[in-house]
mmCIF file of C-alpha atoms in Angstrom:
data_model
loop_
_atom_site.group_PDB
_atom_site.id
_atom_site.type_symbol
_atom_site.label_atom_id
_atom_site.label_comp_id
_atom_site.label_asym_id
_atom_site.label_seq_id
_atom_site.Cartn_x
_atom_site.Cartn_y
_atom_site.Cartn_z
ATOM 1 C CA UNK U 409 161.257 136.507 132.332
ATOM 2 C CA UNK U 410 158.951 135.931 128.948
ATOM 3 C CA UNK U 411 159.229 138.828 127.051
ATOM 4 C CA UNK U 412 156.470 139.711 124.117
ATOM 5 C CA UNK U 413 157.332 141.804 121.277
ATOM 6 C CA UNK U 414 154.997 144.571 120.456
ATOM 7 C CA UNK U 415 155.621 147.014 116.894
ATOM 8 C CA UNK U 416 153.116 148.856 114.960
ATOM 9 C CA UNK U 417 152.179 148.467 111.658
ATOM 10 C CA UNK U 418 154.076 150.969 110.168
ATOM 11 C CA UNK U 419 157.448 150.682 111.672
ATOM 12 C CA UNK U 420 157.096 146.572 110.558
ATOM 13 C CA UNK U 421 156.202 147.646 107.032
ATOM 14 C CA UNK U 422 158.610 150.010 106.535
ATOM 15 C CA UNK U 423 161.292 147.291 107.762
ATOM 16 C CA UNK U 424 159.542 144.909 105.115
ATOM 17 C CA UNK U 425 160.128 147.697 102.430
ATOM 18 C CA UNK U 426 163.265 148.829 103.346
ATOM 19 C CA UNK U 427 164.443 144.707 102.905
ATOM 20 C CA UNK U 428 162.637 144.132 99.870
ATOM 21 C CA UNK U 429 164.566 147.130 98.297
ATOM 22 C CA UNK U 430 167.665 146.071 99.754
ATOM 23 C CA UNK U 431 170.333 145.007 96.885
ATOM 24 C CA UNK U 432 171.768 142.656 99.686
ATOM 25 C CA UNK U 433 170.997 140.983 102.540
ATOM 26 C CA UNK U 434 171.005 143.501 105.328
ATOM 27 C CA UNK U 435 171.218 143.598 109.384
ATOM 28 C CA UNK U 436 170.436 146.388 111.963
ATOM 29 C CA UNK U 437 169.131 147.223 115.362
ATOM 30 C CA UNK U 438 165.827 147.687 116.228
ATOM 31 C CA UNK U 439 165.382 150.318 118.861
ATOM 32 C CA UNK U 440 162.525 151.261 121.728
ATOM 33 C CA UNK U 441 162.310 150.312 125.094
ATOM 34 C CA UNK U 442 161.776 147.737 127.542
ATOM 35 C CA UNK U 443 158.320 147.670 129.650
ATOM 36 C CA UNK U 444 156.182 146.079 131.952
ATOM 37 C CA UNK U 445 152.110 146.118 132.836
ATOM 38 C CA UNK U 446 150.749 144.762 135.334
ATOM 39 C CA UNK U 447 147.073 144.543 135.413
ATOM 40 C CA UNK U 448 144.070 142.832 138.061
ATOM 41 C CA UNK U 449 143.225 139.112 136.561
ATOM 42 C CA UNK U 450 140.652 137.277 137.820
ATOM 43 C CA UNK U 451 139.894 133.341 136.825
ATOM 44 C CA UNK U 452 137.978 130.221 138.206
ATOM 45 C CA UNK U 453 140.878 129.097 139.909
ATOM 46 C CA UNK U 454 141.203 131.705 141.895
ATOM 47 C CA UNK U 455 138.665 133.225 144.387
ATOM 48 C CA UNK U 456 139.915 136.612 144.761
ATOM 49 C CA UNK U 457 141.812 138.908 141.293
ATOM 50 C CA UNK U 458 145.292 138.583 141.114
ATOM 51 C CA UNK U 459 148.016 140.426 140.131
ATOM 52 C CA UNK U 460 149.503 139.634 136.410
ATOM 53 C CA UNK U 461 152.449 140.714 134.850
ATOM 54 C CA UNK U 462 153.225 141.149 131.221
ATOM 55 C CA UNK U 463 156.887 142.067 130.393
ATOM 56 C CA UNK U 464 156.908 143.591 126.430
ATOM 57 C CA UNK U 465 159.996 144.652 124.441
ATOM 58 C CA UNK U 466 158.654 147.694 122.182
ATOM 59 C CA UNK U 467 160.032 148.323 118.919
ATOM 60 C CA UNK U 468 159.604 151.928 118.295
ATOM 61 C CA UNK U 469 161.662 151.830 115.304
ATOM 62 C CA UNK U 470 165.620 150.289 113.667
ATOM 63 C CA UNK U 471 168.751 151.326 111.980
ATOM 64 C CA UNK U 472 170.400 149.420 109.285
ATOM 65 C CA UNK U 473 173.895 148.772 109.942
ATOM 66 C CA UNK U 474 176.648 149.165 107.336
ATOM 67 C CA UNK U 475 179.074 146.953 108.988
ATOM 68 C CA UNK U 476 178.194 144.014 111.011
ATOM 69 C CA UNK U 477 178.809 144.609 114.925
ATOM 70 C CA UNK U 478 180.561 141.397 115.099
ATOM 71 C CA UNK U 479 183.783 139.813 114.287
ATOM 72 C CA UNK U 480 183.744 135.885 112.573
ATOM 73 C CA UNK U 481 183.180 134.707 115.629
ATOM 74 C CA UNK U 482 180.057 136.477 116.458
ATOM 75 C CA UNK U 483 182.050 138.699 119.188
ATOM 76 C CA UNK U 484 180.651 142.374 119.825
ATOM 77 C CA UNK U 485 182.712 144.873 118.650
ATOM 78 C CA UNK U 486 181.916 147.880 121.431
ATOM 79 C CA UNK U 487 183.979 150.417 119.666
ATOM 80 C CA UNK U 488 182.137 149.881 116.518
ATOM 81 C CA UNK U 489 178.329 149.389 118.083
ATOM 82 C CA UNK U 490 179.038 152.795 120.059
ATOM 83 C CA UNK U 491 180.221 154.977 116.938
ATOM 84 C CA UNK U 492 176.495 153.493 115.241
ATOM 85 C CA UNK U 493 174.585 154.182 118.147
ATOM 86 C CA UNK U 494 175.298 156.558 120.477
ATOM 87 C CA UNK U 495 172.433 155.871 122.682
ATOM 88 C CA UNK U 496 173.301 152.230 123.529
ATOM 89 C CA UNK U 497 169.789 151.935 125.999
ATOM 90 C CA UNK U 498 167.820 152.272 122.994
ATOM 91 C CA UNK U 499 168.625 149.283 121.611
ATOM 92 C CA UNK U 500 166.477 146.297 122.464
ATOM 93 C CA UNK U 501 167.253 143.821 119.476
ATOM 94 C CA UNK U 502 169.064 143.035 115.842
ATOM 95 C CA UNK U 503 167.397 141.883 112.714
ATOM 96 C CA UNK U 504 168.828 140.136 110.177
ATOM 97 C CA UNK U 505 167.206 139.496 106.620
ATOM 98 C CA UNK U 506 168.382 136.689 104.223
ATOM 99 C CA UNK U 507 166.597 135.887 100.647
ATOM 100 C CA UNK U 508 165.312 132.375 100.328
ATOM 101 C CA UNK U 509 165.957 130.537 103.564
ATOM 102 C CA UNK U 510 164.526 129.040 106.008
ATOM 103 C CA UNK U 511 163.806 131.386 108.978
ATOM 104 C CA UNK U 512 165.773 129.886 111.677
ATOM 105 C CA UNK U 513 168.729 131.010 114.432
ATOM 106 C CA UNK U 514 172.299 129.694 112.375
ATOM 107 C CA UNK U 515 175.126 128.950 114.469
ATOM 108 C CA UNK U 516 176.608 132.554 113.568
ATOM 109 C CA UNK U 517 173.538 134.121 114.795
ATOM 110 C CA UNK U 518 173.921 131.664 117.793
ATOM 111 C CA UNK U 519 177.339 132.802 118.854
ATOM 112 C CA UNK U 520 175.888 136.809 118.700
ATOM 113 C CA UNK U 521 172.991 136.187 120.480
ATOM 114 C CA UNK U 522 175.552 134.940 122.962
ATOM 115 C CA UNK U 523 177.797 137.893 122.868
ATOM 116 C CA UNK U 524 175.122 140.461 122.669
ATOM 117 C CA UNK U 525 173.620 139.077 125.880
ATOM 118 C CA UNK U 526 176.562 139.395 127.669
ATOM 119 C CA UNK U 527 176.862 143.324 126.800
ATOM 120 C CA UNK U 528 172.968 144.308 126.701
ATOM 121 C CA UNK U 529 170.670 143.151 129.437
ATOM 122 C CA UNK U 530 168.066 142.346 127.461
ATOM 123 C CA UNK U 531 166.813 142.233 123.729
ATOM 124 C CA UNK U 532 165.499 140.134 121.315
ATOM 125 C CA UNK U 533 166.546 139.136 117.393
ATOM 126 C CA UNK U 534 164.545 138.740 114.412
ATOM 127 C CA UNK U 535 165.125 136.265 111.425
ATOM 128 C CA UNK U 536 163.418 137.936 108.399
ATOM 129 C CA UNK U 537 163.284 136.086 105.090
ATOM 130 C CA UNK U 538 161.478 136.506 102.145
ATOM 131 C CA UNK U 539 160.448 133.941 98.883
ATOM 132 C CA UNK U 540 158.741 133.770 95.528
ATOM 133 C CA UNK U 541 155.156 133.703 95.644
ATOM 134 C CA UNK U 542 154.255 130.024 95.024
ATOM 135 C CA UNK U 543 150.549 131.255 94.251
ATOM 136 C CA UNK U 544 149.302 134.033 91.648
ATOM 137 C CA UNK U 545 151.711 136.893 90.223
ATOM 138 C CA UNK U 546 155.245 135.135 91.152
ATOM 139 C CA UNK U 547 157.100 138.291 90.622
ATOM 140 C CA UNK U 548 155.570 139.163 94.248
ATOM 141 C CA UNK U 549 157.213 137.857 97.646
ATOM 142 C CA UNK U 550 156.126 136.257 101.007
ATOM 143 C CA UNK U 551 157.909 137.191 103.936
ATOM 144 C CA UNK U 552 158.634 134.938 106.951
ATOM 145 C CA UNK U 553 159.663 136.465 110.105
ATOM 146 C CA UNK U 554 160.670 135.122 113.596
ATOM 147 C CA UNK U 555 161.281 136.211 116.852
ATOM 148 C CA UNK U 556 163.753 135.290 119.780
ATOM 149 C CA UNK U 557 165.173 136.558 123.211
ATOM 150 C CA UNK U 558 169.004 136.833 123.103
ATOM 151 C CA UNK U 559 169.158 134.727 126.304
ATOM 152 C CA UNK U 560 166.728 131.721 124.244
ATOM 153 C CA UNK U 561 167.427 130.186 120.867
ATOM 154 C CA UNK U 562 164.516 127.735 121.500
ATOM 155 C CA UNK U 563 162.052 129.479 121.898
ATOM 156 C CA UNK U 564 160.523 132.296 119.610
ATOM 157 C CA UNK U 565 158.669 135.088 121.336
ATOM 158 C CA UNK U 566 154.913 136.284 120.583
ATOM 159 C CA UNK U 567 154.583 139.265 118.745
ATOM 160 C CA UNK U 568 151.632 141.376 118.683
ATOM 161 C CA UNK U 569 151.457 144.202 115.383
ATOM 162 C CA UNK U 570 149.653 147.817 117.005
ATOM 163 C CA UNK U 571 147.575 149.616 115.499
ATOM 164 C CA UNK U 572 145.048 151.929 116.915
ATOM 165 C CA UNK U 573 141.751 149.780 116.976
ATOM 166 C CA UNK U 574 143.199 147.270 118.432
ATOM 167 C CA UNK U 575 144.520 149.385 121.523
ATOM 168 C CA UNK U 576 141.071 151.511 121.506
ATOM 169 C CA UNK U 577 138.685 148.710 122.565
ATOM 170 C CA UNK U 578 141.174 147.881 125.693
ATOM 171 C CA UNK U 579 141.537 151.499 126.714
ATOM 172 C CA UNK U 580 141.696 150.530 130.366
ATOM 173 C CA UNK U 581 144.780 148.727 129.958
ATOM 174 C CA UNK U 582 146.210 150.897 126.926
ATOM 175 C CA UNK U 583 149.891 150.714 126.043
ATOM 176 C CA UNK U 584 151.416 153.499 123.646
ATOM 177 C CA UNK U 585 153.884 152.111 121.477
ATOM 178 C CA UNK U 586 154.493 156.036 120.250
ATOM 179 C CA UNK U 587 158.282 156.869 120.764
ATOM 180 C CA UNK U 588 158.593 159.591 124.190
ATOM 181 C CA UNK U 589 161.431 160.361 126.320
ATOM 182 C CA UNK U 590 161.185 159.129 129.996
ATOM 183 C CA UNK U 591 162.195 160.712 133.103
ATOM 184 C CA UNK U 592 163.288 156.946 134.425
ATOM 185 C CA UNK U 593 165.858 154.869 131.945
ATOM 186 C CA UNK U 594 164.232 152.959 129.606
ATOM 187 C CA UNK U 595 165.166 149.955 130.186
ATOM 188 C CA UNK U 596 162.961 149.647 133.498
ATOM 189 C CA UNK U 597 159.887 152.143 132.398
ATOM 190 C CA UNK U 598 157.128 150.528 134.225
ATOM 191 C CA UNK U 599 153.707 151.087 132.877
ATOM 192 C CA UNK U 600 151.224 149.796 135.633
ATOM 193 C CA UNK U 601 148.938 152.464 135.529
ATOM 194 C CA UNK U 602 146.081 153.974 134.018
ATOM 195 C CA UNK U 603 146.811 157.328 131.812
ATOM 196 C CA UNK U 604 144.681 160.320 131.932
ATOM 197 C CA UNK U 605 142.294 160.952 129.023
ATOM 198 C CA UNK U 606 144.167 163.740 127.635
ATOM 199 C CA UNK U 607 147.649 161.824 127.440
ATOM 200 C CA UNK U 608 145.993 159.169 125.698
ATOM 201 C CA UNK U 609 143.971 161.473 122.991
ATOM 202 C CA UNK U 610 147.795 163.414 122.588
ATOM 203 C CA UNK U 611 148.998 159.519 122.072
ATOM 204 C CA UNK U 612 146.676 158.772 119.577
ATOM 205 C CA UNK U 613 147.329 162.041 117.937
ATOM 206 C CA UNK U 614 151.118 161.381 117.659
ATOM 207 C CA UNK U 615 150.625 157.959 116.203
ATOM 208 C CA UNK U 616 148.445 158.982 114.029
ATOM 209 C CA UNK U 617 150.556 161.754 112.699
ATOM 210 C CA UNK U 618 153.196 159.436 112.627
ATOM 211 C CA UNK U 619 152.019 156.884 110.690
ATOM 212 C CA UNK U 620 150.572 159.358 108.161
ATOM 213 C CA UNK U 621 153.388 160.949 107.353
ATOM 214 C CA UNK U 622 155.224 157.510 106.660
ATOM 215 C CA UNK U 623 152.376 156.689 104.271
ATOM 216 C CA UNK U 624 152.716 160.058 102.560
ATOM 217 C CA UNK U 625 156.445 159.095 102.153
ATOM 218 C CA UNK U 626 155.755 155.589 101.006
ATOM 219 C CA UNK U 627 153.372 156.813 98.406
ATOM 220 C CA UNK U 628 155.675 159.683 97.257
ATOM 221 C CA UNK U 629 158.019 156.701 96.612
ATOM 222 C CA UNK U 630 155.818 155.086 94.708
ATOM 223 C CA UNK U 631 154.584 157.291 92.387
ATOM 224 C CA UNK U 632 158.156 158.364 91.697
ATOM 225 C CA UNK U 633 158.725 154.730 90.550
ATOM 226 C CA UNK U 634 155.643 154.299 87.890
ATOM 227 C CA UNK U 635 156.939 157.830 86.719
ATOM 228 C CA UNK U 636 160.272 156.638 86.319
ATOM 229 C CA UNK U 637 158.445 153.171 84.387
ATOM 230 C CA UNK U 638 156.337 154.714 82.328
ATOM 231 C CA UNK U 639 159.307 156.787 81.192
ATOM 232 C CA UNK U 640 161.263 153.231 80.082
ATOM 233 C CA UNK U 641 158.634 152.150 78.610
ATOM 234 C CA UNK U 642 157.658 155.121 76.449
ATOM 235 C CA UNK U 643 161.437 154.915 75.437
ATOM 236 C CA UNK U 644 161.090 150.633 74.623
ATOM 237 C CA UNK U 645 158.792 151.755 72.131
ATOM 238 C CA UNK U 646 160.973 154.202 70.621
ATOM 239 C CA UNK U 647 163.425 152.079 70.354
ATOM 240 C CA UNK U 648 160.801 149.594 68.550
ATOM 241 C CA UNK U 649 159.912 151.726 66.043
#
């Protein structure tokens, strides 16, 4: 089963921020659900439509980990993962960002891919790395990232970043990456159907609202900082004078 990985916007650039803040390398979980669509296809090899299947891994959001959930030799330690997270089904992958290196599955990562897979179903793991700029201001970064199922360190998985527009112009076969509870576990939600107008307008809504408020946040952040560097710098000159 080919999973793709589907995460707004937002959730990926906080992730980016959080790691280019970071005083160290850091690792974490990234949390959401697994799904499924499956939708009428129709193609010149085919007379009649067929029935396709997509299978998606949705990263609703992550937690950055204090302690690694693994020992030296990339064993899971339950005790440990379970006093983290609580809700083990919510977890449907691990990140791990490294500074200047080349974004690619070491054997450590290797060996807990291996021992992941054995305890989780299903998930996927993300290398994230980030350089100097080789072009224009080089006190700005690049970031590489990569994706992988835990049960394939060949292949990397598609990834598709949400946002809005993107989802509007396909509305028949619309997909809400917005966190919700479900009824059924969610590790088997299966989304093969067509939602009513009014739960997709409330979807937009809460995506919307959600993604505005983490802009707020991100710009409260900022501002705080050129407050805080205009204050050093007013007290360089002093110190000038």
């Amino acid at each position: 089963m080919a999973y793709s990985i589907r995460i707004s916007g937002t959730v990926l650039s906080s992730l980016l921020y959080d790691c280019a803040n970071s005083k160290t390398d850091i690792e974490g979980f990234f949390l959401g659900v697994l799904s499924s669509r499956t939708t009428l296809t129709s193609d010149d090899a085919h007379e009649q439509a067929f029935e396709s299947r997509e299978d998606f891994i949705i990263i609703h959001g992550y937690q950055i980990l204090d302690e690694k959930p693994y020992d030296t030799q990339g064993n899971m330690k339950k005790d440990l993962i379970k006093s983290q997270q609580a809700d083990i089904s919510s977890i449907v992958g691990y990140f791990k960002f490294r500074r200047q290196t080349d974004v690619t599955l070491s054997v450590m990562d290797q060996l807990w891919m291996k021992s992941y897979a054995k305890n989780i179903p299903h998930g996927c793991i993300a290398i994230i790395s980030s350089r100097l700029s080789l072009f224009g201001d080089h006190s700005t970064h690049t970031y590489e990232f990569s994706f992988w199922d835990m049960k394939d360190t060949l292949n990397t998985l598609p990834i598709k970043i949400i946002n809005m527009s993107n989802d509007a112009l396909g509305f028949n076969s619309f997909m809400s990456n917005a966190p919700y509870k479900s009824p059924q576990s969610s590790n088997s939600l299966q989304l093969s159907y067509i939602p009513s107008s009014e739960k997709m307008i409330n979807e937009y809504d809460a995506m919307y609202q959600q993604s505005i408020q983490s802009l707020k946040n991100a710009t409260d952040v900022v501002i705080t900082k050129e407050q805080e560097i205009q204050a050093l710098k007013a007290e360089i000159q002093k110190l000038k004078v």
